[in-house]
């Protein structure tokens, strides 16, 4: 298994601004997934990008993947106070079932 | 939208007691998982389960842990003799395909407190 490392560890922005979070990983992947966790709650799947994709959109979310740099980014546009949460990337290696989570990026959106 | 249901939401147990945490995965999902999160720490993988057997497990998942799918809907995690360090949130998850090619759906968790 491998773990994604999110950067920055914490991010504070004003409502309406865009938030960008980055993820790096170490070995080849089948796909990379982004999750959100509100304090003390379960993880919510946001978006999945496969290793042969470079960019994907879902609503206000935009994910990019650069397999040559082993990195991904998550952009949340026009952020809202409800986006306040921790965000995790989870790279998944081929043939593995095991999502491994890092420390995440703690996003605070100030109204 | 389909969801993974976990019961109970909170469980307090005495050290040395056995606990069973229950999960109802999404009905057409074939792959099931348990994760845990000790307060303030990362979410950690415990075990994955497919076709009535364990497909992958972590070092945390030692002999005191077991999983079972006793019927067509439930998926359980048993801790045989709980220790103080087993206190954590336990999350069940399920996915439609191997490797979660459509993502994993997590339940809201069971908060286990061992006293």
PDB file of C-alpha atoms in Angstrom:
ATOM      1  CA  UNK A   1       0.000   0.000   0.000  1.00  0.00           C
ATOM      2  CA  UNK A   2       1.056   3.565  -0.305  1.00  0.00           C
ATOM      3  CA  UNK A   3       0.033   6.749   1.333  1.00  0.00           C
ATOM      4  CA  UNK A   4      -0.654  10.114  -0.174  1.00  0.00           C
ATOM      5  CA  UNK A   5       0.889  13.154   1.422  1.00  0.00           C
ATOM      6  CA  UNK A   6      -1.294  16.229   1.342  1.00  0.00           C
ATOM      7  CA  UNK A   7      -0.027  19.770   1.259  1.00  0.00           C
ATOM      8  CA  UNK A   8      -0.603  22.211   2.857  1.00  0.00           C
ATOM      9  CA  UNK A   9      -1.541  20.710   6.209  1.00  0.00           C
ATOM     10  CA  UNK A  10      -3.893  23.622   6.872  1.00  0.00           C
ATOM     11  CA  UNK A  11      -5.512  26.212   4.640  1.00  0.00           C
ATOM     12  CA  UNK A  12      -7.696  29.129   5.641  1.00  0.00           C
ATOM     13  CA  UNK A  13      -9.577  31.139   3.023  1.00  0.00           C
ATOM     14  CA  UNK A  14     -12.499  33.519   2.701  1.00  0.00           C
ATOM     15  CA  UNK A  15     -15.822  32.312   1.391  1.00  0.00           C
ATOM     16  CA  UNK A  16     -15.954  32.684  -2.387  1.00  0.00           C
ATOM     17  CA  UNK A  17     -12.235  32.124  -2.884  1.00  0.00           C
ATOM     18  CA  UNK A  18     -10.755  29.033  -4.511  1.00  0.00           C
ATOM     19  CA  UNK A  19      -8.944  26.398  -2.476  1.00  0.00           C
ATOM     20  CA  UNK A  20      -6.161  24.259  -3.909  1.00  0.00           C
ATOM     21  CA  UNK A  21      -4.781  21.191  -2.176  1.00  0.00           C
ATOM     22  CA  UNK A  22      -1.929  19.046  -3.404  1.00  0.00           C
ATOM     23  CA  UNK A  23      -1.086  15.409  -3.027  1.00  0.00           C
ATOM     24  CA  UNK A  24       2.102  13.481  -3.699  1.00  0.00           C
ATOM     25  CA  UNK A  25       2.601   9.740  -3.738  1.00  0.00           C
ATOM     26  CA  UNK A  26       5.459   7.358  -4.296  1.00  0.00           C
ATOM     27  CA  UNK A  27       4.643   4.399  -6.550  1.00  0.00           C
ATOM     28  CA  UNK A  28       2.480   3.634  -9.564  1.00  0.00           C
ATOM     29  CA  UNK A  29      -1.266   3.763  -9.112  1.00  0.00           C
ATOM     30  CA  UNK A  30      -4.470   2.397 -10.566  1.00  0.00           C
ATOM     31  CA  UNK A  31      -6.444   5.422  -9.457  1.00  0.00           C
ATOM     32  CA  UNK A  32      -6.336   8.249  -6.958  1.00  0.00           C
ATOM     33  CA  UNK A  33      -9.310   9.224  -4.850  1.00  0.00           C
ATOM     34  CA  UNK A  34     -10.148  12.329  -2.850  1.00  0.00           C
ATOM     35  CA  UNK A  35     -12.234  12.233   0.298  1.00  0.00           C
ATOM     36  CA  UNK A  36     -13.623  14.773   2.736  1.00  0.00           C
ATOM     37  CA  UNK A  37     -14.075  14.274   6.452  1.00  0.00           C
ATOM     38  CA  UNK A  38     -16.021  16.599   8.671  1.00  0.00           C
ATOM     39  CA  UNK A  39     -14.861  16.546  12.269  1.00  0.00           C
ATOM     40  CA  UNK A  40     -15.716  13.243  13.922  1.00  0.00           C
ATOM     41  CA  UNK A  41     -17.682  12.005  10.930  1.00  0.00           C
ATOM     42  CA  UNK A  42     -17.181   9.421   8.214  1.00  0.00           C
ATOM     43  CA  UNK A  43     -15.253   9.934   5.003  1.00  0.00           C
ATOM     44  CA  UNK A  44     -17.155  11.103   1.967  1.00  0.00           C
ATOM     45  CA  UNK A  45     -15.912  10.161  -1.470  1.00  0.00           C
ATOM     46  CA  UNK A  46     -15.529  13.257  -3.624  1.00  0.00           C
ATOM     47  CA  UNK A  47     -13.921  12.251  -6.869  1.00  0.00           C
ATOM     48  CA  UNK A  48     -11.780   9.517  -8.433  1.00  0.00           C
ATOM     49  CA  UNK A  49      -9.270   9.966 -11.209  1.00  0.00           C
ATOM     50  CA  UNK A  50      -7.802   7.008 -13.052  1.00  0.00           C
ATOM     51  CA  UNK A  51      -4.131   6.721 -13.917  1.00  0.00           C
ATOM     52  CA  UNK A  52      -4.825   7.326 -17.616  1.00  0.00           C
ATOM     53  CA  UNK A  53      -6.752  10.539 -16.946  1.00  0.00           C
ATOM     54  CA  UNK A  54      -5.203  13.959 -16.525  1.00  0.00           C
ATOM     55  CA  UNK A  55      -8.115  16.055 -15.346  1.00  0.00           C
ATOM     56  CA  UNK A  56     -11.603  15.517 -14.048  1.00  0.00           C
ATOM     57  CA  UNK A  57     -14.427  17.789 -12.978  1.00  0.00           C
ATOM     58  CA  UNK A  58     -17.371  17.301 -10.652  1.00  0.00           C
ATOM     59  CA  UNK A  59     -19.443  20.367  -9.821  1.00  0.00           C
ATOM     60  CA  UNK A  60     -17.134  22.855  -8.085  1.00  0.00           C
ATOM     61  CA  UNK A  61     -14.330  20.285  -7.874  1.00  0.00           C
ATOM     62  CA  UNK A  62     -11.483  19.947 -10.326  1.00  0.00           C
ATOM     63  CA  UNK A  63      -8.851  17.251  -9.936  1.00  0.00           C
ATOM     64  CA  UNK A  64      -5.647  16.939 -11.910  1.00  0.00           C
ATOM     65  CA  UNK A  65      -3.213  14.057 -12.027  1.00  0.00           C
ATOM     66  CA  UNK A  66       0.390  14.071 -13.190  1.00  0.00           C
ATOM     67  CA  UNK A  67       1.679  10.515 -13.076  1.00  0.00           C
ATOM     68  CA  UNK A  68       5.160  11.570 -14.218  1.00  0.00           C
ATOM     69  CA  UNK A  69       5.455  13.732 -11.093  1.00  0.00           C
ATOM     70  CA  UNK A  70       3.359  11.384  -8.967  1.00  0.00           C
ATOM     71  CA  UNK A  71       1.165  14.255  -7.879  1.00  0.00           C
ATOM     72  CA  UNK A  72      -2.437  15.350  -7.881  1.00  0.00           C
ATOM     73  CA  UNK A  73      -4.281  18.509  -7.000  1.00  0.00           C
ATOM     74  CA  UNK A  74      -7.815  19.228  -5.871  1.00  0.00           C
ATOM     75  CA  UNK A  75      -9.313  22.610  -6.625  1.00  0.00           C
ATOM     76  CA  UNK A  76     -12.523  23.731  -4.958  1.00  0.00           C
ATOM     77  CA  UNK A  77     -13.913  26.799  -6.673  1.00  0.00           C
ATOM     78  CA  UNK A  78     -16.118  29.449  -5.062  1.00  0.00           C
ATOM     79  CA  UNK A  79     -15.697  27.920  -1.628  1.00  0.00           C
ATOM     80  CA  UNK A  80     -18.478  27.935   0.949  1.00  0.00           C
ATOM     81  CA  UNK A  81     -18.432  27.722   4.726  1.00  0.00           C
ATOM     82  CA  UNK A  82     -19.858  24.198   4.377  1.00  0.00           C
ATOM     83  CA  UNK A  83     -16.642  23.144   2.599  1.00  0.00           C
ATOM     84  CA  UNK A  84     -14.822  23.446   5.934  1.00  0.00           C
ATOM     85  CA  UNK A  85     -13.439  19.951   6.537  1.00  0.00           C
ATOM     86  CA  UNK A  86     -10.319  17.825   6.207  1.00  0.00           C
ATOM     87  CA  UNK A  87      -9.479  16.609   2.720  1.00  0.00           C
ATOM     88  CA  UNK A  88      -7.526  13.444   1.979  1.00  0.00           C
ATOM     89  CA  UNK A  89      -6.060  11.939  -1.122  1.00  0.00           C
ATOM     90  CA  UNK A  90      -5.851   8.168  -1.341  1.00  0.00           C
ATOM     91  CA  UNK A  91      -3.739   6.660  -4.125  1.00  0.00           C
ATOM     92  CA  UNK A  92      -4.648   3.073  -4.924  1.00  0.00           C
ATOM     93  CA  UNK A  93      -2.078   0.733  -6.402  1.00  0.00           C
ATOM     94  CA  UNK A  94      -2.958  -1.858  -8.994  1.00  0.00           C
ATOM     95  CA  UNK A  95      -4.284  -5.043  -7.432  1.00  0.00           C
ATOM     96  CA  UNK A  96      -4.631  -3.440  -4.010  1.00  0.00           C
ATOM     97  CA  UNK A  97      -7.790  -3.008  -1.981  1.00  0.00           C
ATOM     98  CA  UNK A  98      -6.183  -0.846   0.623  1.00  0.00           C
ATOM     99  CA  UNK A  99      -6.854   2.892   0.640  1.00  0.00           C
ATOM    100  CA  UNK A 100      -4.232   4.543   2.820  1.00  0.00           C
ATOM    101  CA  UNK A 101      -4.896   7.989   4.190  1.00  0.00           C
ATOM    102  CA  UNK A 102      -2.402  10.645   5.187  1.00  0.00           C
ATOM    103  CA  UNK A 103      -2.847  13.498   7.611  1.00  0.00           C
ATOM    104  CA  UNK A 104      -4.933  15.491   5.160  1.00  0.00           C
ATOM    105  CA  UNK A 105      -5.395  19.174   4.492  1.00  0.00           C
ATOM    106  CA  UNK A 106      -7.569  20.937   7.030  1.00  0.00           C
ATOM    107  CA  UNK A 107      -9.548  23.555   5.132  1.00  0.00           C
ATOM    108  CA  UNK A 108     -11.271  26.398   6.950  1.00  0.00           C
ATOM    109  CA  UNK A 109     -13.593  28.607   4.925  1.00  0.00           C
ATOM    110  CA  UNK A 110     -14.382  31.815   6.740  1.00  0.00           C
ATOM    111  CA  UNK A 111     -17.838  33.297   6.055  1.00  0.00           C
TER     112      UNK A 111
ATOM    113  CA  UNK B   1     -28.650   7.941  -2.329  1.00  0.00           C
ATOM    114  CA  UNK B   2     -27.557   4.491  -1.069  1.00  0.00           C
ATOM    115  CA  UNK B   3     -25.559   4.536   2.126  1.00  0.00           C
ATOM    116  CA  UNK B   4     -23.549   2.274   4.396  1.00  0.00           C
ATOM    117  CA  UNK B   5     -25.210   1.899   7.774  1.00  0.00           C
ATOM    118  CA  UNK B   6     -23.274   1.199  10.966  1.00  0.00           C
ATOM    119  CA  UNK B   7     -24.607   0.217  14.374  1.00  0.00           C
ATOM    120  CA  UNK B   8     -24.284   1.105  17.133  1.00  0.00           C
ATOM    121  CA  UNK B   9     -23.115   4.695  16.750  1.00  0.00           C
ATOM    122  CA  UNK B  10     -21.504   4.546  20.193  1.00  0.00           C
ATOM    123  CA  UNK B  11     -20.349   1.557  22.220  1.00  0.00           C
ATOM    124  CA  UNK B  12     -18.746   1.538  25.634  1.00  0.00           C
ATOM    125  CA  UNK B  13     -17.224  -1.712  26.809  1.00  0.00           C
ATOM    126  CA  UNK B  14     -15.032  -2.952  29.591  1.00  0.00           C
ATOM    127  CA  UNK B  15     -11.487  -4.016  28.875  1.00  0.00           C
ATOM    128  CA  UNK B  16     -11.338  -7.712  28.058  1.00  0.00           C
ATOM    129  CA  UNK B  17     -14.893  -7.895  26.760  1.00  0.00           C
ATOM    130  CA  UNK B  18     -15.831  -8.934  23.255  1.00  0.00           C
ATOM    131  CA  UNK B  19     -17.538  -6.441  20.963  1.00  0.00           C
ATOM    132  CA  UNK B  20     -19.219  -6.828  17.606  1.00  0.00           C
ATOM    133  CA  UNK B  21     -19.562  -3.843  15.343  1.00  0.00           C
ATOM    134  CA  UNK B  22     -22.166  -4.124  12.640  1.00  0.00           C
ATOM    135  CA  UNK B  23     -22.404  -2.734   9.159  1.00  0.00           C
ATOM    136  CA  UNK B  24     -24.886  -2.974   6.326  1.00  0.00           C
ATOM    137  CA  UNK B  25     -23.013  -2.256   3.080  1.00  0.00           C
ATOM    138  CA  UNK B  26     -24.653  -0.999  -0.081  1.00  0.00           C
ATOM    139  CA  UNK B  27     -26.659  -3.858  -1.522  1.00  0.00           C
ATOM    140  CA  UNK B  28     -24.969  -4.264  -4.916  1.00  0.00           C
ATOM    141  CA  UNK B  29     -21.440  -3.788  -3.578  1.00  0.00           C
ATOM    142  CA  UNK B  30     -19.186  -6.809  -3.465  1.00  0.00           C
ATOM    143  CA  UNK B  31     -16.149  -5.529  -1.583  1.00  0.00           C
ATOM    144  CA  UNK B  32     -16.205  -4.594   2.086  1.00  0.00           C
ATOM    145  CA  UNK B  33     -13.712  -2.898   4.362  1.00  0.00           C
ATOM    146  CA  UNK B  34     -13.070  -1.864   7.934  1.00  0.00           C
ATOM    147  CA  UNK B  35     -11.011   1.153   8.903  1.00  0.00           C
ATOM    148  CA  UNK B  36     -10.364   2.773  12.232  1.00  0.00           C
ATOM    149  CA  UNK B  37      -9.380   6.224  13.430  1.00  0.00           C
ATOM    150  CA  UNK B  38      -7.915   6.794  16.851  1.00  0.00           C
ATOM    151  CA  UNK B  39      -8.810  10.266  18.100  1.00  0.00           C
ATOM    152  CA  UNK B  40      -6.650  12.887  16.415  1.00  0.00           C
ATOM    153  CA  UNK B  41      -4.852  10.376  14.215  1.00  0.00           C
ATOM    154  CA  UNK B  42      -5.033   9.111  10.645  1.00  0.00           C
ATOM    155  CA  UNK B  43      -7.687   6.811   9.281  1.00  0.00           C
ATOM    156  CA  UNK B  44      -6.067   3.355   9.198  1.00  0.00           C
ATOM    157  CA  UNK B  45      -6.945   0.361   7.051  1.00  0.00           C
ATOM    158  CA  UNK B  46      -7.802  -2.834   8.917  1.00  0.00           C
ATOM    159  CA  UNK B  47      -9.144  -5.378   6.460  1.00  0.00           C
ATOM    160  CA  UNK B  48     -10.841  -5.951   3.118  1.00  0.00           C
ATOM    161  CA  UNK B  49     -13.288  -8.755   2.405  1.00  0.00           C
ATOM    162  CA  UNK B  50     -14.558 -10.266  -0.821  1.00  0.00           C
ATOM    163  CA  UNK B  51     -16.351 -13.457  -1.732  1.00  0.00           C
ATOM    164  CA  UNK B  52     -16.585 -14.498   1.909  1.00  0.00           C
ATOM    165  CA  UNK B  53     -12.918 -14.253   2.630  1.00  0.00           C
ATOM    166  CA  UNK B  54     -10.308 -11.738   3.672  1.00  0.00           C
ATOM    167  CA  UNK B  55      -8.522 -10.336   0.639  1.00  0.00           C
ATOM    168  CA  UNK B  56      -6.087  -8.033   2.411  1.00  0.00           C
ATOM    169  CA  UNK B  57      -5.341  -7.076   6.001  1.00  0.00           C
ATOM    170  CA  UNK B  58      -3.026  -4.737   7.830  1.00  0.00           C
ATOM    171  CA  UNK B  59      -0.643  -5.397  10.717  1.00  0.00           C
ATOM    172  CA  UNK B  60      -3.245  -3.942  13.055  1.00  0.00           C
ATOM    173  CA  UNK B  61      -5.661  -6.734  12.185  1.00  0.00           C
ATOM    174  CA  UNK B  62      -4.209  -9.382  14.486  1.00  0.00           C
ATOM    175  CA  UNK B  63      -5.747 -12.513  15.971  1.00  0.00           C
ATOM    176  CA  UNK B  64      -8.071 -10.608  18.249  1.00  0.00           C
ATOM    177  CA  UNK B  65      -9.938  -9.243  15.222  1.00  0.00           C
ATOM    178  CA  UNK B  66     -12.240 -11.159  12.923  1.00  0.00           C
ATOM    179  CA  UNK B  67     -14.766 -10.296  10.229  1.00  0.00           C
ATOM    180  CA  UNK B  68     -17.808 -12.093   9.033  1.00  0.00           C
ATOM    181  CA  UNK B  69     -20.638 -11.744   6.590  1.00  0.00           C
ATOM    182  CA  UNK B  70     -23.221 -13.835   8.445  1.00  0.00           C
ATOM    183  CA  UNK B  71     -26.022 -13.242   5.938  1.00  0.00           C
ATOM    184  CA  UNK B  72     -26.635 -11.429   2.669  1.00  0.00           C
ATOM    185  CA  UNK B  73     -26.704  -7.971   4.171  1.00  0.00           C
ATOM    186  CA  UNK B  74     -24.575  -7.645   7.315  1.00  0.00           C
ATOM    187  CA  UNK B  75     -20.821  -7.335   7.638  1.00  0.00           C
ATOM    188  CA  UNK B  76     -19.389  -7.501  11.145  1.00  0.00           C
ATOM    189  CA  UNK B  77     -16.117  -6.768  12.898  1.00  0.00           C
ATOM    190  CA  UNK B  78     -15.484  -8.662  16.112  1.00  0.00           C
ATOM    191  CA  UNK B  79     -12.864  -7.726  18.656  1.00  0.00           C
ATOM    192  CA  UNK B  80     -12.426 -10.687  20.978  1.00  0.00           C
ATOM    193  CA  UNK B  81     -10.808  -9.192  24.039  1.00  0.00           C
ATOM    194  CA  UNK B  82     -10.794  -5.427  23.915  1.00  0.00           C
ATOM    195  CA  UNK B  83      -7.867  -3.343  25.087  1.00  0.00           C
ATOM    196  CA  UNK B  84      -7.778   0.313  26.051  1.00  0.00           C
ATOM    197  CA  UNK B  85      -5.901   1.069  22.818  1.00  0.00           C
ATOM    198  CA  UNK B  86      -8.787  -0.291  20.758  1.00  0.00           C
ATOM    199  CA  UNK B  87     -10.734   2.861  21.611  1.00  0.00           C
ATOM    200  CA  UNK B  88     -11.337   4.540  18.258  1.00  0.00           C
ATOM    201  CA  UNK B  89     -13.883   5.314  15.575  1.00  0.00           C
ATOM    202  CA  UNK B  90     -14.438   2.277  13.406  1.00  0.00           C
ATOM    203  CA  UNK B  91     -15.600   2.864   9.858  1.00  0.00           C
ATOM    204  CA  UNK B  92     -17.095   0.316   7.520  1.00  0.00           C
ATOM    205  CA  UNK B  93     -16.904   0.889   3.767  1.00  0.00           C
ATOM    206  CA  UNK B  94     -17.985  -0.890   0.623  1.00  0.00           C
ATOM    207  CA  UNK B  95     -17.212  -0.642  -3.062  1.00  0.00           C
ATOM    208  CA  UNK B  96     -18.720  -1.941  -6.247  1.00  0.00           C
ATOM    209  CA  UNK B  97     -15.523  -3.104  -7.845  1.00  0.00           C
ATOM    210  CA  UNK B  98     -12.071  -4.252  -6.894  1.00  0.00           C
ATOM    211  CA  UNK B  99      -9.836  -1.314  -6.208  1.00  0.00           C
ATOM    212  CA  UNK B 100     -12.870   0.889  -5.727  1.00  0.00           C
ATOM    213  CA  UNK B 101     -12.970   2.088  -9.301  1.00  0.00           C
ATOM    214  CA  UNK B 102     -16.063   4.062  -8.423  1.00  0.00           C
ATOM    215  CA  UNK B 103     -14.829   5.056  -4.998  1.00  0.00           C
ATOM    216  CA  UNK B 104     -15.581   3.661  -1.587  1.00  0.00           C
ATOM    217  CA  UNK B 105     -18.700   4.516   0.378  1.00  0.00           C
ATOM    218  CA  UNK B 106     -18.047   4.903   4.083  1.00  0.00           C
ATOM    219  CA  UNK B 107     -20.477   4.632   6.955  1.00  0.00           C
ATOM    220  CA  UNK B 108     -20.732   7.238   9.699  1.00  0.00           C
ATOM    221  CA  UNK B 109     -18.750   5.091  12.084  1.00  0.00           C
ATOM    222  CA  UNK B 110     -19.037   3.449  15.487  1.00  0.00           C
ATOM    223  CA  UNK B 111     -17.264   5.194  18.324  1.00  0.00           C
ATOM    224  CA  UNK B 112     -15.828   2.458  20.542  1.00  0.00           C
ATOM    225  CA  UNK B 113     -14.697   3.395  24.030  1.00  0.00           C
ATOM    226  CA  UNK B 114     -12.901   0.753  26.083  1.00  0.00           C
ATOM    227  CA  UNK B 115     -12.806   1.493  29.813  1.00  0.00           C
TER     228      UNK B 115
END
